[in-house]
PDB file of C-alpha atoms and ligand atoms in Angstrom:
ATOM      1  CA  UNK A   1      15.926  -3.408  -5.898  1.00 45.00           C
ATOM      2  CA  UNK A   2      16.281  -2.604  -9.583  1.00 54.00           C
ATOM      3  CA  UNK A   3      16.494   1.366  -9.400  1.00 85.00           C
ATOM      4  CA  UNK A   4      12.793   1.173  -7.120  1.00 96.00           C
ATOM      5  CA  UNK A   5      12.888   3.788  -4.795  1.00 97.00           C
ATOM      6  CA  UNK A   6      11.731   2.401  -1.341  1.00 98.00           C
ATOM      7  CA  UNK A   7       8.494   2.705   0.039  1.00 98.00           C
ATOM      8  CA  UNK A   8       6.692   2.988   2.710  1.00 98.00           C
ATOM      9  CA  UNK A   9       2.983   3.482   3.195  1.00 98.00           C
ATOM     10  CA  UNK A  10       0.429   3.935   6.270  1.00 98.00           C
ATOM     11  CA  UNK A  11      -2.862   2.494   6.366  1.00 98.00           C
ATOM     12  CA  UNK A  12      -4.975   4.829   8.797  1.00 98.00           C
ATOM     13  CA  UNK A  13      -7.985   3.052   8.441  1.00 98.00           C
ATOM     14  CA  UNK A  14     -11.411   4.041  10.363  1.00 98.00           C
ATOM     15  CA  UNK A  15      -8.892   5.652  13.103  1.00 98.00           C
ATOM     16  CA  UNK A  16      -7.730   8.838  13.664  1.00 98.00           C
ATOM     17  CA  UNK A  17      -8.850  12.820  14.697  1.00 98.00           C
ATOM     18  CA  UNK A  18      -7.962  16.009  14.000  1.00 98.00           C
ATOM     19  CA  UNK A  19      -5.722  15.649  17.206  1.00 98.00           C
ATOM     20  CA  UNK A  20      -3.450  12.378  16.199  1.00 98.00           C
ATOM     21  CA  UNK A  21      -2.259  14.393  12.934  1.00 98.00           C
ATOM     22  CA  UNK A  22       0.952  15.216  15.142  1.00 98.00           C
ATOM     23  CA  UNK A  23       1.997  11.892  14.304  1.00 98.00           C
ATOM     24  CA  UNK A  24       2.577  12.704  10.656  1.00 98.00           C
ATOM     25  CA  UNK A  25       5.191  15.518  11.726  1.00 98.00           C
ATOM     26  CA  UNK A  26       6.492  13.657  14.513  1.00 98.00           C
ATOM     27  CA  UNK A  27       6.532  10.673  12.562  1.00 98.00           C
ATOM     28  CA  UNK A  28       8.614  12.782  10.054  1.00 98.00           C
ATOM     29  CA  UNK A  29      10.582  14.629  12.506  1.00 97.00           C
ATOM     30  CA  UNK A  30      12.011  11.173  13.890  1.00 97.00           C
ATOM     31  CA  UNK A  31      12.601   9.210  10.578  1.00 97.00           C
ATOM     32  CA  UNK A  32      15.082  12.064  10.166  1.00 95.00           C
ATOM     33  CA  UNK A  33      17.000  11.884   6.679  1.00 92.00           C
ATOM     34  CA  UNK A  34      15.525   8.638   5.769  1.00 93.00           C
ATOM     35  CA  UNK A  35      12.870  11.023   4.185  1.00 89.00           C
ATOM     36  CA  UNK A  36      14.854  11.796   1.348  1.00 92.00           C
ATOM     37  CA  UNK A  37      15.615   7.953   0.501  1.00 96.00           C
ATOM     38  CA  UNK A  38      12.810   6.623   1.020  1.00 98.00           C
ATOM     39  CA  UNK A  39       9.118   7.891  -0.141  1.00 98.00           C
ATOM     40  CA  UNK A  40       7.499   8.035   2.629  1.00 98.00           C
ATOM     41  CA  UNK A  41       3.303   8.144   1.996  1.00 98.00           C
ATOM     42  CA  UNK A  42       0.168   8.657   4.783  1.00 98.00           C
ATOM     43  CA  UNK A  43      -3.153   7.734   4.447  1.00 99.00           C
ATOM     44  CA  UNK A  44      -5.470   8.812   6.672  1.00 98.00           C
ATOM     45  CA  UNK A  45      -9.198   8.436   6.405  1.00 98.00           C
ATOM     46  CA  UNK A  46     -10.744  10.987   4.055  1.00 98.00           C
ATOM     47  CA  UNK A  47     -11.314  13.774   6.841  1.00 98.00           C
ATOM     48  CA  UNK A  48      -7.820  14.002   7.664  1.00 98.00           C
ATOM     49  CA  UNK A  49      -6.833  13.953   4.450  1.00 98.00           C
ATOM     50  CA  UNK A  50      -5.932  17.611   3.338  1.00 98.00           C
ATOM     51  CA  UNK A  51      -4.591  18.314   6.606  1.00 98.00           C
ATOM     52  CA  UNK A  52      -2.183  15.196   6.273  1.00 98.00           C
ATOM     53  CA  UNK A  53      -1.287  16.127   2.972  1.00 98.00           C
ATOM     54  CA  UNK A  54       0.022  19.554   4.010  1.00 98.00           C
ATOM     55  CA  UNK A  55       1.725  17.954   7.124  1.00 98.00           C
ATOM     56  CA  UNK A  56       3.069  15.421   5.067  1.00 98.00           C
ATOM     57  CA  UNK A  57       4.670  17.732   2.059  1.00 98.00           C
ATOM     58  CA  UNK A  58       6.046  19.860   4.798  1.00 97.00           C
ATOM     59  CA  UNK A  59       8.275  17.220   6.289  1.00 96.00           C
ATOM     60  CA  UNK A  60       9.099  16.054   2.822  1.00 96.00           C
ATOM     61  CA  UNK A  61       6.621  12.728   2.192  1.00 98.00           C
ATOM     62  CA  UNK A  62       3.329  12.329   0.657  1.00 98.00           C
ATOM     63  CA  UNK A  63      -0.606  11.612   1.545  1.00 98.00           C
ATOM     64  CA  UNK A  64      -2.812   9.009   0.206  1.00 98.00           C
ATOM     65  CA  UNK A  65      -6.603   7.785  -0.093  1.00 98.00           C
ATOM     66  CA  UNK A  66      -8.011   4.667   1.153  1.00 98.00           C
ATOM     67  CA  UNK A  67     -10.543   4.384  -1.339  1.00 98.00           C
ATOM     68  CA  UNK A  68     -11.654   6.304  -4.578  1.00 98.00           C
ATOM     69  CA  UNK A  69     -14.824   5.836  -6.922  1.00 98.00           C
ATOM     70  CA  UNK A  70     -14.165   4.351  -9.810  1.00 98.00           C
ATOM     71  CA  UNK A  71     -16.642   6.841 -11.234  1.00 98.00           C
ATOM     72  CA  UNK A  72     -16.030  10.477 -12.414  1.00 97.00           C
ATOM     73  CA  UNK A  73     -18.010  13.385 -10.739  1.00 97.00           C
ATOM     74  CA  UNK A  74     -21.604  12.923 -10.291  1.00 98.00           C
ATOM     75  CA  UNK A  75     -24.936  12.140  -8.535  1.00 98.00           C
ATOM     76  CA  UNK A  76     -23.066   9.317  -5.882  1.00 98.00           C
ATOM     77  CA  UNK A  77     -24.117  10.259  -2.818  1.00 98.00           C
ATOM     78  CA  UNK A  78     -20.963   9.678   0.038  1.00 97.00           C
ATOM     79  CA  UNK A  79     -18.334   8.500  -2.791  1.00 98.00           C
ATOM     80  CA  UNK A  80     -15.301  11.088  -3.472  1.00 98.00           C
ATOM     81  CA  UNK A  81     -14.022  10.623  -7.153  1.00 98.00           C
ATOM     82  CA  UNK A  82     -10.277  10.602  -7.551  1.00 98.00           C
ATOM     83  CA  UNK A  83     -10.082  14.140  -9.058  1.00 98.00           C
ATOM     84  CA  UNK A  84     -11.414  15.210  -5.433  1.00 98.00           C
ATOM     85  CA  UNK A  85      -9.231  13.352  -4.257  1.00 98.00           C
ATOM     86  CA  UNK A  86      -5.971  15.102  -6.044  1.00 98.00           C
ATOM     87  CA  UNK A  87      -7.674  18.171  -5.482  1.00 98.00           C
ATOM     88  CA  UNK A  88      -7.611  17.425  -0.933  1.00 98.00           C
ATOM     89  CA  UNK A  89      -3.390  16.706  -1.843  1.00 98.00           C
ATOM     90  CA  UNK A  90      -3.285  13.032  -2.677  1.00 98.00           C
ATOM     91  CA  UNK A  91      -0.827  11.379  -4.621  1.00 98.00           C
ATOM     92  CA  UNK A  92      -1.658   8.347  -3.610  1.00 98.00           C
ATOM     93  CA  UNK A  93      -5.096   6.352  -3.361  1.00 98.00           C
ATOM     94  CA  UNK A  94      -5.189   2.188  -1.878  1.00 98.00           C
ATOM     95  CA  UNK A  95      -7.117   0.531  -3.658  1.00 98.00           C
ATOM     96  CA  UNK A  96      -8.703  -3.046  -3.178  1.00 98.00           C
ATOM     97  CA  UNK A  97      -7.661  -3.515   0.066  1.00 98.00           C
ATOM     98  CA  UNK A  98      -9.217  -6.636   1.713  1.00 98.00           C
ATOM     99  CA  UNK A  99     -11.184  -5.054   3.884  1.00 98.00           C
ATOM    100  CA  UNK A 100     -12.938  -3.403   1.327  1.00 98.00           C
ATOM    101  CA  UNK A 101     -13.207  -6.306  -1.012  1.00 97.00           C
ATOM    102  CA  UNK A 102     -14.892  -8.244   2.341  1.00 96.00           C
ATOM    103  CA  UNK A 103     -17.295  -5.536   3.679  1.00 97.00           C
ATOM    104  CA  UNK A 104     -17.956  -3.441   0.695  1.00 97.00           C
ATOM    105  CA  UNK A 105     -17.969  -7.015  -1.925  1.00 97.00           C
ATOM    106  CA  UNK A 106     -15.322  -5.442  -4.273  1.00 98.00           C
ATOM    107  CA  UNK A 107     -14.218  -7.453  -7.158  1.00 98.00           C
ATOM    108  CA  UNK A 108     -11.655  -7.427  -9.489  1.00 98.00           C
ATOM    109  CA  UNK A 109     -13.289  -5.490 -11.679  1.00 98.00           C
ATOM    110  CA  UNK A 110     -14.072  -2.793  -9.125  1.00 98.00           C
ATOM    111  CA  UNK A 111     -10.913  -3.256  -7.951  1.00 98.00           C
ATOM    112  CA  UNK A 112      -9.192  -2.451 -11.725  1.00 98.00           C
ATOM    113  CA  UNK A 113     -11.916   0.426 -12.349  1.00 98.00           C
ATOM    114  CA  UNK A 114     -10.889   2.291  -9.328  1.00 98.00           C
ATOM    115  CA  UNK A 115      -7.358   2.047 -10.296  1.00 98.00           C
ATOM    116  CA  UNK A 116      -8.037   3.019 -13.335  1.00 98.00           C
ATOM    117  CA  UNK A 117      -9.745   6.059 -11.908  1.00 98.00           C
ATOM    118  CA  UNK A 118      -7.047   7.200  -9.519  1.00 98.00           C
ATOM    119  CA  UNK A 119      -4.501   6.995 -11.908  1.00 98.00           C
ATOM    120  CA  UNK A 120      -6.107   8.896 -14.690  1.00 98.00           C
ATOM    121  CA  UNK A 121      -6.437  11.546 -12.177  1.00 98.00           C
ATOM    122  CA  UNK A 122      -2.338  11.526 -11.252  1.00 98.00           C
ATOM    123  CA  UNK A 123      -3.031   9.588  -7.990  1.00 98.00           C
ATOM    124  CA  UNK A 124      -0.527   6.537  -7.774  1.00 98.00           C
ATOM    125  CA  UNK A 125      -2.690   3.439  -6.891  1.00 98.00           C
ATOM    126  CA  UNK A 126      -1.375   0.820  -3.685  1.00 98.00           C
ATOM    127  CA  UNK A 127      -3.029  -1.841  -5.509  1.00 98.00           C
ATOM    128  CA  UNK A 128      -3.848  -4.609  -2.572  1.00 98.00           C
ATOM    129  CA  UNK A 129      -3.970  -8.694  -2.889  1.00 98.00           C
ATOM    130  CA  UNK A 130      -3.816 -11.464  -0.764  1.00 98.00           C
ATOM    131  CA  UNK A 131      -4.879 -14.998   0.007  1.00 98.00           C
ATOM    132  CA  UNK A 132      -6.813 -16.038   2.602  1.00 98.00           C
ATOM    133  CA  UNK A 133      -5.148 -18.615   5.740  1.00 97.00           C
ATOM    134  CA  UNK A 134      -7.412 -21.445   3.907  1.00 98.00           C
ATOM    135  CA  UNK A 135      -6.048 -20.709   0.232  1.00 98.00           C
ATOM    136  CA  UNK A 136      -2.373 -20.826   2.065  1.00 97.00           C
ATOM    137  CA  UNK A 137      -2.941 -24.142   3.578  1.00 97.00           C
ATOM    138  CA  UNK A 138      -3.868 -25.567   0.605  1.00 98.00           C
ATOM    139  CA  UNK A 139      -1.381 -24.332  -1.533  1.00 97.00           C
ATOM    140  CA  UNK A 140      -2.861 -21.735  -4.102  1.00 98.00           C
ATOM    141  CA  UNK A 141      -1.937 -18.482  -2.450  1.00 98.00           C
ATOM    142  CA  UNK A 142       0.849 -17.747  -5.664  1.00 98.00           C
ATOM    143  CA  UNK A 143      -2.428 -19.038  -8.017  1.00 98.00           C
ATOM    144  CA  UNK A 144      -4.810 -16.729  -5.889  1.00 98.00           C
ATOM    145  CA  UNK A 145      -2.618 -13.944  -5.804  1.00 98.00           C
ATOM    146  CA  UNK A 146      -1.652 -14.511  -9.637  1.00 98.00           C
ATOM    147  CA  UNK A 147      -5.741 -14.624 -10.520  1.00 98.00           C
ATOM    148  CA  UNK A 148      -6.642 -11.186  -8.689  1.00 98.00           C
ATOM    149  CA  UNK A 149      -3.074  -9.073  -9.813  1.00 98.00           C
ATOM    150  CA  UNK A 150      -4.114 -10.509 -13.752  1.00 97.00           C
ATOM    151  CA  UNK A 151      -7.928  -9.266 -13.600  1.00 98.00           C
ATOM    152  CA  UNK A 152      -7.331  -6.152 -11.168  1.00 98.00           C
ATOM    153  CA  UNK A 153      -4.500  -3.884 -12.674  1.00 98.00           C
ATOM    154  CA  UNK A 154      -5.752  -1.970 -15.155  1.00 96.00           C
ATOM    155  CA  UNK A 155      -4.368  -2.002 -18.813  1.00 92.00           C
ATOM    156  CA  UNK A 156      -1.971   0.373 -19.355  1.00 91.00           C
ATOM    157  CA  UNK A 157      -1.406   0.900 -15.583  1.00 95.00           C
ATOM    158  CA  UNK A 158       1.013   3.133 -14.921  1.00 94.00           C
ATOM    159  CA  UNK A 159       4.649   2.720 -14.201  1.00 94.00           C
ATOM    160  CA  UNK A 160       3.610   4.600 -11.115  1.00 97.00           C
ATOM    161  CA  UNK A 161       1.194   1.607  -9.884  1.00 98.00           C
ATOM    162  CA  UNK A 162       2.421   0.324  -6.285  1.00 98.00           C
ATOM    163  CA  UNK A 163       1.296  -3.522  -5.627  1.00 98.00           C
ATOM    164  CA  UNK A 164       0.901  -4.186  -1.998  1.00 98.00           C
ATOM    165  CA  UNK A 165       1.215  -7.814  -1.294  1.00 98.00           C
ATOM    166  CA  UNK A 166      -1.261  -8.748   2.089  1.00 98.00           C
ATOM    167  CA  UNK A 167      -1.812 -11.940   3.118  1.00 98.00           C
ATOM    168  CA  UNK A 168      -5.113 -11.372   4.721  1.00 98.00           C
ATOM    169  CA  UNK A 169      -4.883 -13.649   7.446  1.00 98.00           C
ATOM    170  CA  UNK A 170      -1.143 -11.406   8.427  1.00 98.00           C
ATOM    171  CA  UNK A 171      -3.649  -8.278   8.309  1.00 97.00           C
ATOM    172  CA  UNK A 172      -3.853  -6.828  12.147  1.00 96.00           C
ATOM    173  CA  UNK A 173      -3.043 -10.645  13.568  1.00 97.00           C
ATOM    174  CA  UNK A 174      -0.034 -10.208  14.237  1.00 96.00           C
ATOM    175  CA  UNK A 175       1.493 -13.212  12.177  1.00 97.00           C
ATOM    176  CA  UNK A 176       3.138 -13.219   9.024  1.00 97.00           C
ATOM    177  CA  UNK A 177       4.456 -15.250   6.349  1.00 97.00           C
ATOM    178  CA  UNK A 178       8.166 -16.894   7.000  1.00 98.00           C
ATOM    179  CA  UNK A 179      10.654 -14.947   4.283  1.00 98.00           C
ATOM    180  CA  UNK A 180      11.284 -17.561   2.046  1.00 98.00           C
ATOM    181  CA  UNK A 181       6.955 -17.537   1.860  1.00 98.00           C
ATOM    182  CA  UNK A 182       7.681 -13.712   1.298  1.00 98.00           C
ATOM    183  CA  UNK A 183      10.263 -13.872  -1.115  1.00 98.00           C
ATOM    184  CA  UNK A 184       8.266 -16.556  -3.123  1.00 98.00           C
ATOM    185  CA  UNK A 185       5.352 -14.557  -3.481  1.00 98.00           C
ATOM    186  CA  UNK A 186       7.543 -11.443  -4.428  1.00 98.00           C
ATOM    187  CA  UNK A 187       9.558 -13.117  -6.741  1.00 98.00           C
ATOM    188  CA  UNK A 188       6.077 -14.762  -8.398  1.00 98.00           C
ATOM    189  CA  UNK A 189       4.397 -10.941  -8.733  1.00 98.00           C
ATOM    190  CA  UNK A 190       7.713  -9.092  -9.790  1.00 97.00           C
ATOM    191  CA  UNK A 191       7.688 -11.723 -12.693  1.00 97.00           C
ATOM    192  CA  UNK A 192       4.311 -11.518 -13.659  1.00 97.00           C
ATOM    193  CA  UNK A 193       4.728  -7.107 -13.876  1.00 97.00           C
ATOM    194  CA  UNK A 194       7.855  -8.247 -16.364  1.00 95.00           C
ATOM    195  CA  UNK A 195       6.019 -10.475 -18.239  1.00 95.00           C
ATOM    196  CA  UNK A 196       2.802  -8.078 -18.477  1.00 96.00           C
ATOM    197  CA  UNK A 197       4.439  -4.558 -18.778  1.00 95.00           C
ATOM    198  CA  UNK A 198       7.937  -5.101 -19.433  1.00 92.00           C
ATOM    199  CA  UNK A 199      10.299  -2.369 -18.954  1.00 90.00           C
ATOM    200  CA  UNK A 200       8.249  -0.156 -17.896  1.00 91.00           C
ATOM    201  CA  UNK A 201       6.719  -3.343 -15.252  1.00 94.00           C
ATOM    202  CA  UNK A 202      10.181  -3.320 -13.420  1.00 94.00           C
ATOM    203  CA  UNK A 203       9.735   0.278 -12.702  1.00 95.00           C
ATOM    204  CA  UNK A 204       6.452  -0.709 -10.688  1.00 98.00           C
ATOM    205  CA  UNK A 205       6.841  -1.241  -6.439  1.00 98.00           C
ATOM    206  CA  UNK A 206       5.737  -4.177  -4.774  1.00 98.00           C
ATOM    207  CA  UNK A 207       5.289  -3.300  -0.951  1.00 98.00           C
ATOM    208  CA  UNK A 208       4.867  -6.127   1.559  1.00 98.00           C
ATOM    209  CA  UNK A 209       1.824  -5.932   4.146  1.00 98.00           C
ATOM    210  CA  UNK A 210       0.462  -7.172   7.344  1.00 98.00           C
ATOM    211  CA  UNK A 211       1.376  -6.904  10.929  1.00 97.00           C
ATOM    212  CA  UNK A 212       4.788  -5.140  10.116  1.00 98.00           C
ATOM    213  CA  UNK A 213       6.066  -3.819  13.174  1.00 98.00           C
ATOM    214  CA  UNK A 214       9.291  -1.962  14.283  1.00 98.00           C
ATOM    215  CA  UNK A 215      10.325  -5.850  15.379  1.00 98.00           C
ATOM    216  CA  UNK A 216       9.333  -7.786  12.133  1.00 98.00           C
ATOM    217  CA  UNK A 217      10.758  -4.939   9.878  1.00 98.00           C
ATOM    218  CA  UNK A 218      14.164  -4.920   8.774  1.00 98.00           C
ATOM    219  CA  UNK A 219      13.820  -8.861   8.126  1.00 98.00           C
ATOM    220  CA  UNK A 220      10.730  -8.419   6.196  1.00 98.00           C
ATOM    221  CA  UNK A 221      12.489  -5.209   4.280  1.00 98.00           C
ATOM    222  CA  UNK A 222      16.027  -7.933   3.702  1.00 98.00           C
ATOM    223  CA  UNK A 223      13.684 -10.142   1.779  1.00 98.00           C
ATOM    224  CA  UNK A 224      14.535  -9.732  -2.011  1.00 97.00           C
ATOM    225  CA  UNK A 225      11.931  -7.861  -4.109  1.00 97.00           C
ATOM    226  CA  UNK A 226      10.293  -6.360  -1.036  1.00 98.00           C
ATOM    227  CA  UNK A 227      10.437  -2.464  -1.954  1.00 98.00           C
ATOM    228  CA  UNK A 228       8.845  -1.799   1.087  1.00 98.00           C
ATOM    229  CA  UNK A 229       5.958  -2.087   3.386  1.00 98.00           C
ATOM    230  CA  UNK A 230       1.898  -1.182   3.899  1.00 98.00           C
ATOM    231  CA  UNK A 231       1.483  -0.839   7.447  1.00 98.00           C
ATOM    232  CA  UNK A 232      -1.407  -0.276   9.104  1.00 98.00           C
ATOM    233  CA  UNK A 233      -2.006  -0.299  13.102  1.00 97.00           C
ATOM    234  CA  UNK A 234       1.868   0.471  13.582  1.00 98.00           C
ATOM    235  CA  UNK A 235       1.393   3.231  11.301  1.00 98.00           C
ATOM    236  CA  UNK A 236      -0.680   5.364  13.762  1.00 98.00           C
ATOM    237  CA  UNK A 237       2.075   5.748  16.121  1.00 98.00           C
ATOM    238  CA  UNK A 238       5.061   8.187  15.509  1.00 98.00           C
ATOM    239  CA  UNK A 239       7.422   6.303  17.771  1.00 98.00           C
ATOM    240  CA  UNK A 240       6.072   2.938  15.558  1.00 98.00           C
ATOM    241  CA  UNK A 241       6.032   4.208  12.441  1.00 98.00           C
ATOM    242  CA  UNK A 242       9.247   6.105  12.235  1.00 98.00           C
ATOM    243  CA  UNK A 243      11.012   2.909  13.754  1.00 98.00           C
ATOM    244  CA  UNK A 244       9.841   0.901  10.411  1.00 98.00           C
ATOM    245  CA  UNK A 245      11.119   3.511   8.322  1.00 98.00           C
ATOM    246  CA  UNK A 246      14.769   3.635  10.203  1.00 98.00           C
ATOM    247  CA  UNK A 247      14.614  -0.474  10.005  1.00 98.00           C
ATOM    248  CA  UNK A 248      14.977  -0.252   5.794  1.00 97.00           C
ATOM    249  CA  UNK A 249      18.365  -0.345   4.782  1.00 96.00           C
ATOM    250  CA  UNK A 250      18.179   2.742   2.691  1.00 97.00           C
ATOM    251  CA  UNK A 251      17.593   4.587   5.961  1.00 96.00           C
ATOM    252  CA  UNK A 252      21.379   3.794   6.630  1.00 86.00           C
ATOM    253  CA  UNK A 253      23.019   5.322   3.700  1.00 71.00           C
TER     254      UNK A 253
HETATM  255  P1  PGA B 301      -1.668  -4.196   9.841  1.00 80.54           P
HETATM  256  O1  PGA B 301      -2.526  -3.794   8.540  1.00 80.54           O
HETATM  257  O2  PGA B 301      -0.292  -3.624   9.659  1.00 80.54           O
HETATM  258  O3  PGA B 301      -2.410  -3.567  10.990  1.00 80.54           O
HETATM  259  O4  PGA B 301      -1.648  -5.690   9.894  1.00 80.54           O
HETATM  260  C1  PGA B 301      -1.954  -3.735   7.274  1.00 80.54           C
HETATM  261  C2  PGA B 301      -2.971  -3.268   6.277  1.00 80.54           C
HETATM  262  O5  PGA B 301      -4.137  -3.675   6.395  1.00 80.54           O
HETATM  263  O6  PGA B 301      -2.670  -2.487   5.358  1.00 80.54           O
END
C-alpha cells in the first residue's frame, strides 16, 4: 500500500433525489469506524451536491463532482467550472469517466484540461481509464490504458490525483477482470506514476472500478496496488455501499 490511505469513491451518476441523500448518513452510520481509515468520498450528480457534501463532512467523509469544465468562469451555458464546484463542498471531481468520453466525445486532451481545472481549484481529480472488451481480447488493454493515463494527466498533477482503473466492458455488467488481470494492470499504472512523477507519483491512489459489489469486494481490495474502489450502482445503496467499505482490510484494524 505504500503509506496510500484507502479509498473509496461513489459514482451517483444520472440517479438520485433530494430523498435518497439518507444513504450518505446511513451509509456512514453503518461503515462505523472504518470512516476514520479509510477516505470515504460521494458523488452525487450536481443537484445533490452541496447537500451531500454537508451530509458527508458530518459523518466524517467527503463529496465529489462527476464532471467539471475545463474552463474558468464564463459565458458556458449548463457547464459548472471547478471553482463552483469547491465553492457547493467538493473535494473531489471524476473526471474522464467512460461514459463521458462515449456520449459527450471526450478526449485526452479534454480529459487532462479538466483535470487540470479541478485541481487548480483544490478539487482532487478520480482520473478514469479503461479498455474496451475488444482491446482486452486482443491484448492491448496495458498499451490502451498506458496511451490514455500518458496524454490525460496533466503535468504537474498533483500528488493528490486519484487514477481509477475501469475496464469499460466491467462498468454496470456485472463482470470483472480475474485478479491476476487486476493486479497486472495495477502493477503496469503504479509503475508508470513512478516513472512519470517519482516520489511524489507513489503518493498518488489508484482505485479499481466496475461492478464492485459487497460480494466481489474484499478479493478485488486483496489484489496488490488496488488502494481502493470506484463504485457506481452499489454505491446508491447504504446497506451496499457500507458493505464495500467494511470488505477493505483497513476496515478491520
Ligand atoms: P458500476 O460502475 O460499479 O455500476 O459498474 C462503476 C463506475 O462507472 O464508476
Amino acid at each position: 500500500m505504500g503509506g496510500r490511505k484507502p479509498l473509496i469513491a461513489g459514482n451517483w451518476k444520472m440517479f438520485g433525489r433530494r430523498a435518497d441523500l439518507h444513504e450518505v448518513s446511513d451509509t456512514l452510520k453503518r461503515a462505523g469506524a472504518a470512516g476514520s481509515a479509510i477516505d470515504i468520498v460521494f458523488c452525487p450528480p450536481a443537484t445533490l451536491l452541496r447537500e451531500a457534501a454537508e451530509a458527508a463532512r458530518a459523518g466524517g467523509a467527503q463529496a465529489g463532482a462527476q464532471d467539471v469544465s475545463p474552463l474558468g468562469d464564463g459565458a458556458h451555458t449548463g457547464d459548472l467550472s471547478a471553482p463552483m464546484l469547491t465553492d457547493a463542498g467538493a473535494a473531489y471531481c471524476i473526471v474522464g469517466h467512460s461514459e463521458r468520453r462515449a456520449d459527450h466525445g471526450e478526449t485526452d486532451a479534454i480529459v487532462a484540461a479538466k483535470a487540470k481545472a479541478a485541481a487548480a481549484a483544490g478539487l482532487a481529480p478520480i482520473l478514469c481509464v479503461g479498455e474496451t472488451l475488444a482491446e482486452r481480447e486482443s491484448g492491448q488493454a496495458l498499451a490502451v490504458v498506458e496511451r490514455q493515463l500518458e496524454a490525460s494527466i496533466p503535468e504537474n498533477a498533483p500528488h493528490s490525483l486519484v487514477i481509477a482503473y475501469e475496464p469499460v466492458w466491467a462498468i454496470g455488467t456485472g463482470r470483472t477482470p480475474t485478479a491476476e488481470d487486476i493486479a497486472a494492470m495495477h502493477r503496469s499504472i503504479r509503475g508508470l506514476l513512478d516513472a512519470r512523477f517519482g516520489r511524489h507519483g507513489a503518493e498518488m491512489r489508484v482505485l479499481y472500478g466496475g461492478s464492485v459489489k459487497p460480494a466481489n469486494a474484499a478479493e478485488i481490495f486483496a489484489v496488490e496496488h488496488v488502494d481502493g474502489a470506484l463504485v457506481g450502482g452499489a454505491s446508491l445503496k447504504a446497506a451496499d455501499f457500507a458493505a464495500i467499505i467494511l470488505a477493505h482490510p483497513a476496515a478491520a484494524r
